Coordinates of C-alpha atoms and ligand atoms in Angstrom, one line a residue:
X83 CA 128.8 56.0 -50.9
X84 CA 126.3 55.8 -48.2
X85 CA 123.0 55.3 -49.5
X86 CA 119.5 56.3 -48.2
X87 CA 117.0 53.5 -47.1
X88 CA 113.7 55.2 -47.9
X89 CA 112.4 58.0 -50.0
X90 CA 113.2 60.8 -47.7
X91 CA 111.5 63.6 -49.5
X92 CA 108.3 61.4 -49.2
X93 CA 108.8 61.3 -45.5
X94 CA 109.2 65.0 -45.2
X95 CA 106.1 65.6 -47.5
X96 CA 104.1 64.2 -44.5
X97 CA 105.7 66.6 -42.0
X98 CA 103.9 70.1 -41.2
X99 CA 106.5 72.4 -39.4
X100 CA 105.2 75.5 -37.8
X101 CA 107.4 78.4 -37.9
X102 CA 108.1 80.4 -34.8
X103 CA 105.8 83.1 -36.4
X104 CA 103.0 80.5 -37.3
X105 CA 102.9 79.6 -33.6
X106 CA 103.1 83.0 -32.1
X107 CA 100.3 84.3 -34.2
X108 CA 98.2 81.1 -33.3
X109 CA 98.8 81.6 -29.6
X110 CA 97.9 85.4 -29.8
X111 CA 94.8 84.5 -31.9
X112 CA 93.6 81.9 -29.6
X113 CA 94.4 83.4 -26.2
X114 CA 91.8 86.2 -26.2
X115 CA 89.0 84.0 -27.5
X116 CA 86.1 84.0 -24.9
X117 CA 85.5 81.5 -22.4
X118 CA 82.1 80.5 -21.3
X119 CA 81.4 79.0 -18.0
X120 CA 78.2 77.8 -16.4
X121 CA 76.4 80.1 -14.1
X122 CA 77.4 78.2 -11.0
X123 CA 81.0 78.4 -11.3
X124 CA 82.6 80.5 -8.5
X125 CA 85.6 82.5 -8.7
X126 CA 84.9 83.1 -12.3
X127 CA 88.0 85.4 -13.2
X128 CA 90.5 82.8 -11.9
X129 CA 88.8 79.9 -13.5
X130 CA 88.6 81.7 -16.8
X131 CA 92.4 82.3 -16.9
X132 CA 93.2 78.7 -15.8
X133 CA 91.1 77.7 -19.1
X134 CA 92.9 80.2 -21.1
X135 CA 96.3 78.9 -20.2
X136 CA 95.3 75.4 -20.5
X137 CA 94.2 76.1 -23.9
X138 CA 97.6 77.8 -25.0
X139 CA 99.5 74.9 -23.3
X140 CA 97.6 72.3 -25.3
X141 CA 97.7 74.1 -28.6
X142 CA 101.5 74.7 -28.3
X143 CA 102.2 71.2 -27.1
X144 CA 100.3 69.5 -29.6
X145 CA 101.9 71.3 -32.4
X146 CA 105.4 70.4 -31.0
X147 CA 104.5 66.8 -30.3
X148 CA 103.0 66.4 -33.9
X149 CA 106.1 67.7 -35.2
X150 CA 108.4 65.6 -33.2
X151 CA 106.4 62.6 -34.0
X152 CA 106.3 63.0 -37.8
X153 CA 109.8 63.9 -38.5
X154 CA 112.0 61.1 -40.0
X155 CA 114.3 59.4 -37.5
X156 CA 117.9 60.3 -37.8
X157 CA 118.9 56.9 -39.1
X158 CA 116.8 57.7 -42.2
X159 CA 118.9 60.4 -43.2
X160 CA 122.0 59.8 -45.3
X161 CA 124.7 62.5 -45.9
X162 CA 122.8 64.2 -48.8
X163 CA 119.9 65.0 -46.7
X164 CA 121.9 66.0 -43.6
X165 CA 123.8 68.6 -46.0
X166 CA 120.5 69.9 -47.0
X167 CA 119.3 70.4 -43.3
X168 CA 122.6 72.0 -42.6
X169 CA 122.0 74.6 -45.4
X170 CA 118.8 75.5 -43.6
X171 CA 120.8 76.1 -40.3
X172 CA 120.1 72.5 -38.9
X173 CA 123.7 71.5 -38.6
X174 CA 122.8 68.7 -36.1
X175 CA 119.5 67.0 -36.7
X176 CA 119.6 65.1 -33.5
X177 CA 120.4 68.1 -31.6
X178 CA 117.3 69.8 -33.1
X179 CA 115.0 66.9 -32.2
X180 CA 116.3 67.1 -28.7
X181 CA 115.5 70.9 -28.6
X182 CA 112.0 70.0 -29.5
X183 CA 111.7 67.7 -26.5
X184 CA 113.4 70.4 -24.2
X185 CA 111.1 73.1 -25.5
X186 CA 108.0 70.8 -24.5
X187 CA 109.4 70.2 -21.2
X188 CA 110.2 73.9 -20.5
X189 CA 106.6 74.9 -21.6
X190 CA 105.1 72.1 -19.5
X191 CA 106.9 73.3 -16.4
X192 CA 105.8 76.8 -17.2
X193 CA 102.3 75.7 -17.6
X194 CA 102.2 73.8 -14.1
X195 CA 104.0 76.6 -12.2
X196 CA 101.4 79.3 -13.6
X197 CA 98.5 77.0 -13.0
X198 CA 99.3 76.9 -9.4
X199 CA 100.1 80.6 -9.2
X200 CA 96.9 81.6 -10.8
X201 CA 94.9 79.2 -8.5
X202 CA 96.8 81.1 -5.5
X203 CA 96.1 84.4 -7.0
X204 CA 93.9 87.1 -4.8
X205 CA 91.5 88.2 -7.4
X206 CA 90.6 88.4 -11.3
X207 CA 93.2 90.9 -12.1
X208 CA 96.1 89.1 -10.7
X209 CA 94.9 85.9 -12.5
X210 CA 94.7 88.0 -15.7
X211 CA 98.1 89.4 -15.2
X212 CA 99.6 85.9 -14.5
X213 CA 97.9 84.2 -17.5
X214 CA 99.4 87.2 -19.7
X215 CA 102.7 86.7 -18.3
X216 CA 102.5 83.0 -19.0
X217 CA 101.7 83.5 -22.6
X218 CA 104.5 86.0 -23.0
X219 CA 107.1 83.3 -21.6
X220 CA 105.8 80.7 -23.8
X221 CA 106.5 83.0 -26.8
X222 CA 109.7 83.7 -25.6
X223 CA 110.9 80.0 -25.3
X224 CA 109.6 79.5 -28.8
X225 CA 111.5 82.7 -29.9
X226 CA 114.7 81.4 -28.4
X227 CA 114.3 78.3 -30.4
X228 CA 113.2 79.9 -33.6
X229 CA 116.3 78.5 -35.5
X230 CA 115.0 74.9 -34.8
X231 CA 111.5 75.5 -36.1
X232 CA 112.4 77.8 -39.0
X233 CA 115.5 75.7 -40.0
X234 CA 113.3 72.7 -40.0
X235 CA 110.5 74.5 -42.0
X236 CA 113.1 75.7 -44.5
X237 CA 114.5 72.2 -44.8
X238 CA 111.5 70.2 -45.0
X239 CA 110.2 72.5 -47.9
X240 CA 113.4 71.9 -49.8
X241 CA 113.5 68.2 -49.2
X242 CA 109.9 67.7 -49.9
X243 CA 110.4 69.3 -53.3
X244 CA 113.3 66.7 -54.2
X245 CA 112.8 63.7 -56.3
X246 CA 113.0 60.2 -55.0
X247 CA 116.4 58.9 -55.9
X248 CA 116.8 55.3 -55.8
X249 CA 119.9 53.8 -54.2
X250 CA 119.9 50.9 -56.6
X251 CA 120.2 52.5 -59.8
X252 CA 123.4 54.1 -61.5
X253 CA 123.3 57.9 -60.9
X254 CA 124.9 60.7 -63.2
X255 CA 124.9 64.2 -61.7
X256 CA 125.5 67.1 -64.1
X257 CA 127.6 70.0 -63.1
X258 CA 128.6 73.3 -65.0
X259 CA 128.4 77.0 -64.7
X260 CA 125.0 78.7 -65.6
X261 CA 123.8 78.6 -69.3
X262 CA 126.1 75.8 -70.6
X263 CA 123.1 73.7 -71.5
X264 CA 122.7 71.2 -68.6
X265 CA 119.0 71.3 -68.4
X266 CA 118.8 70.9 -72.4
X267 CA 120.9 67.8 -72.3
X268 CA 118.8 66.2 -69.6
X269 CA 115.9 67.1 -71.8
X270 CA 117.5 65.5 -74.9
X271 CA 118.6 62.2 -72.9
X272 CA 116.1 61.6 -70.4
X273 CA 112.5 61.5 -69.3
X274 CA 112.6 64.8 -67.6
X275 CA 111.7 67.9 -69.4
X276 CA 113.3 70.7 -67.1
X277 CA 113.0 74.3 -68.2
X278 CA 115.5 75.8 -70.5
X279 CA 116.1 79.3 -71.0
X280 CA 118.7 81.9 -72.1
X281 CA 119.0 83.3 -68.7
X282 CA 121.4 82.1 -66.0
X283 CA 120.2 80.3 -62.8
X284 CA 117.1 79.0 -64.7
X285 CA 117.3 75.7 -62.9
X286 CA 116.8 76.1 -59.0
X287 CA 116.5 72.7 -57.8
X288 CA 117.7 69.3 -58.3
X289 CA 115.7 67.6 -61.0
X290 CA 115.8 63.8 -61.8
X291 CA 115.3 62.4 -65.3
X292 CA 115.7 58.7 -66.5
X293 CA 117.6 57.4 -69.2
X294 CA 116.2 54.0 -70.4
X295 CA 118.9 51.7 -71.7
X296 CA 116.6 48.8 -72.2
X297 CA 113.5 47.4 -70.3
X298 CA 115.4 46.5 -67.3
X299 CA 118.2 49.2 -67.1
X300 CA 117.9 52.8 -66.6
X301 CA 120.3 55.6 -65.6
X302 CA 119.2 58.3 -63.2
X303 CA 120.4 61.7 -64.9
X304 CA 120.3 64.5 -62.4
X305 CA 120.1 68.2 -63.5
X306 CA 121.4 70.7 -61.2
X307 CA 121.5 74.4 -60.8
X308 CA 124.4 76.1 -62.4
X309 CA 127.2 77.0 -60.0
X310 CA 130.1 79.5 -59.9
X311 CA 133.5 78.8 -58.8
X312 CA 133.9 81.0 -55.5
X313 CA 134.5 80.2 -52.0
X314 CA 131.6 77.9 -50.4
X315 CA 130.6 80.9 -47.8
X316 CA 129.7 83.0 -50.8
X317 CA 127.6 80.4 -52.5
X318 CA 123.7 81.0 -52.5
X319 CA 121.5 78.3 -51.2
X320 CA 120.5 77.2 -54.6
X321 CA 124.3 76.7 -55.4
X322 CA 124.8 75.0 -52.2
X323 CA 122.1 72.3 -53.1
X324 CA 124.0 71.6 -56.4
X325 CA 127.1 71.0 -54.6
X326 CA 125.5 68.8 -51.8
X327 CA 124.0 66.8 -54.8
X328 CA 127.5 66.6 -56.3
X329 CA 129.2 65.5 -53.4
X330 CA 126.8 62.6 -52.3
X331 CA 124.8 61.3 -55.0
X332 CA 126.9 60.6 -58.2
X333 CA 128.4 57.4 -59.5
X334 CA 129.4 59.5 -62.2
X335 CA 129.7 63.3 -63.1
X336 CA 128.9 64.8 -66.3
X337 CA 130.5 68.1 -66.5
X338 CA 129.1 70.2 -69.3
X339 CA 131.1 72.9 -71.1
X340 CA 130.0 75.8 -73.5
X341 CA 133.3 76.1 -75.6
X342 CA 132.3 79.4 -77.3
X343 CA 134.1 82.6 -76.8
X344 CA 130.9 84.3 -76.3
X345 CA 129.9 81.7 -73.6
X346 CA 128.0 83.4 -70.7
X347 CA 130.8 82.4 -68.5
X348 CA 134.2 82.5 -70.0
X349 CA 136.1 78.9 -70.6
X350 CA 138.5 79.9 -67.9
X351 CA 135.9 80.1 -65.4
X352 CA 134.1 77.1 -66.4
X353 CA 137.5 75.2 -66.1
X354 CA 138.1 76.5 -62.6
X355 CA 134.8 75.2 -61.5
X356 CA 135.6 71.8 -63.0
X357 CA 138.9 71.9 -61.0
X358 CA 137.1 72.8 -57.7
X359 CA 134.3 70.1 -58.3
X360 CA 137.0 67.6 -59.0
X361 CA 138.5 68.6 -55.9
X362 CA 135.6 68.5 -53.8
X363 CA 134.4 65.0 -55.0
X364 CA 137.8 63.2 -55.1
X365 CA 139.1 60.7 -57.4
X366 CA 136.6 57.9 -56.8
X367 CA 134.0 59.2 -58.9
X368 CA 134.7 59.1 -62.7
X369 CA 134.0 62.3 -64.7
X370 CA 132.9 62.6 -68.4
X371 CA 133.2 66.1 -70.0
X372 CA 130.4 67.1 -72.6
X373 CA 131.5 70.0 -74.9
X374 CA 128.4 71.2 -75.6
X375 CA 126.8 73.5 -78.3
X376 CA 129.1 72.3 -81.2
X377 CA 126.4 73.2 -83.6
X378 CA 127.2 76.9 -83.0
X379 CA 130.7 76.7 -82.0
X380 CA 133.7 77.4 -84.2
X381 CA 136.1 74.4 -84.8
X382 CA 139.0 76.4 -83.0
X383 CA 136.8 77.2 -80.0
X384 CA 136.2 73.4 -79.8
X385 CA 139.9 72.5 -80.2
X386 CA 140.8 75.0 -77.5
X387 CA 138.2 73.6 -75.0
X388 CA 139.4 70.2 -75.5
X389 CA 143.0 71.1 -75.0
X390 CA 142.2 73.1 -71.8
X391 CA 140.0 70.3 -70.4
X392 CA 143.0 67.8 -70.8
X393 CA 145.2 69.9 -68.7
X394 CA 142.7 70.0 -65.9
X395 CA 141.7 66.5 -66.3
X396 CA 144.0 64.4 -68.5
X397 CA 142.0 61.2 -68.1
X398 CA 138.6 62.5 -68.4
X399 CA 136.8 61.3 -71.4
X400 CA 135.7 64.3 -73.7
X401 CA 132.7 64.0 -76.0
X402 CA 131.5 66.9 -78.3
X403 CA 127.8 67.1 -78.4
X404 CA 124.8 69.4 -79.3
X405 CA 121.9 69.0 -77.2
X406 CA 119.9 71.1 -79.7
X407 CA 120.7 68.8 -82.8
X408 CA 121.3 65.5 -80.9
X409 CA 124.9 65.3 -82.5
X410 CA 127.2 63.1 -80.1
X411 CA 124.6 62.0 -77.6
X412 CA 124.8 58.2 -78.5
X413 CA 128.7 58.7 -78.1
X414 CA 127.9 60.4 -74.6
X415 CA 125.7 57.7 -73.5
X416 CA 128.0 54.8 -74.5
X417 CA 130.9 56.7 -72.6
X418 CA 128.7 57.1 -69.6
X419 CA 127.7 53.5 -69.5
X420 CA 131.4 52.5 -69.9
X421 CA 132.5 54.8 -66.9
X422 CA 129.5 53.3 -64.8
X423 CA 130.3 49.8 -65.8
X424 CA 126.9 48.9 -67.2
Ligands
LIG765 N1 122.4 76.2 -80.3 C1 122.6 75.4 -79.2 N2 122.1 76.1 -78.0 C2 122.0 75.3 -76.9 C3 122.5 74.1 -76.8 N3 122.3 73.6 -75.5 C4 121.7 74.5 -74.8 N4 121.4 75.6 -75.6 C5 120.8 77.0 -75.1 O1 121.7 77.4 -74.2 C6 120.8 78.2 -73.3 C7 120.9 77.6 -72.0 O2 120.4 76.3 -71.9 P1 120.2 75.6 -70.7 O3 119.9 74.0 -70.8 O4 118.8 76.2 -69.8 O5 121.4 75.7 -69.7 P2 121.7 75.5 -68.1 O6 123.0 74.9 -68.1 O7 120.7 74.4 -67.7 O8 121.3 76.7 -67.2 P3 121.2 76.9 -65.9 O9 120.0 76.3 -65.5 O10 120.9 78.5 -65.7 O11 122.2 76.6 -65.2 C8 119.3 77.9 -73.8 O12 119.0 79.0 -74.6 C9 119.4 76.7 -74.7 O13 118.4 76.7 -75.8 C10 122.9 73.5 -78.0 O14 123.5 72.3 -78.0 N5 123.2 74.3 -79.0
LIG766 MG1 119.3 74.5 -66.1

């Protein structure tokens, strides 16, 4: 697993990305603002328009330059963050940075061209027409690159809201369909207290908790949004984030199952997801299966779940637990430590 060097979410928290709509309304607000000139100035109509287009050029270039300067360097981004960017439409970060430079260059050359044309204009009316045309063209350059600005905005909001996951500490990522009790387990085992509710898709982002083994050793336990087994194209952005975490972060996966016949998603569906997640992650990362909610499950439901799990993953350790009563949690922790080798 490739690891990140710095806390990438912290880097993104320092970035302020203007969307295309932000920039357009800023430009349209600032353009008509009055220009005051000393009485002595000649060719007042032309000079006013020159000042107007310079103002718009400076504002636009300043926002784009600040964005380009504050975005993290490509080398800071590991595969997890690259995938989050790509979920927001930035499939190639280097290319997006390059687009920002190109936009600045095009807008600068438009500015210089229109400055010269306004200087050479016949009268105030022509100057005014040219300066309006300049603004229209700047906005259209920004519009053509909307995907860069808006994609970076969306990605930076997502990434800034992520926890700092350390590259040195062992990491367990949870997985499972909605409502199986992933967040409840994170609450019971770790320092994090994610929201728990009887409604599916309660967890919407990646949450980091720490499980303290002793003074010097802790496990990072990551709660993820519930996912359904369906083609990647059909997953919503929240599920895609969960899959990105599963693909890139874990040293071990904790797959949580609700064995009851009345479970929100049938056991069949849960095991199909287990199979898909195993295929996605490959054989290098160990899986531990927690059969949760044993406090309210019937013995035959638990036995059926155990049998079905062993078909999908014959080598996976299976632990029966209850996040609610705490039953089996010591055993679960021991098993996680064993597979992590700590
Ligand atoms: N009786 C019992 N109820 C549980 C247990 N674990 C979770 N629940 C309940 O199951 C429901 C779902 O729990 P969550 O922890 O929110 O489930 P989740 O997997 O995080 O759900 P999503 O965030 O929607 O994916 C809640 O009403 C919990 O109180 C358990 O061990 N026993
Ligand atoms: Mg949850």
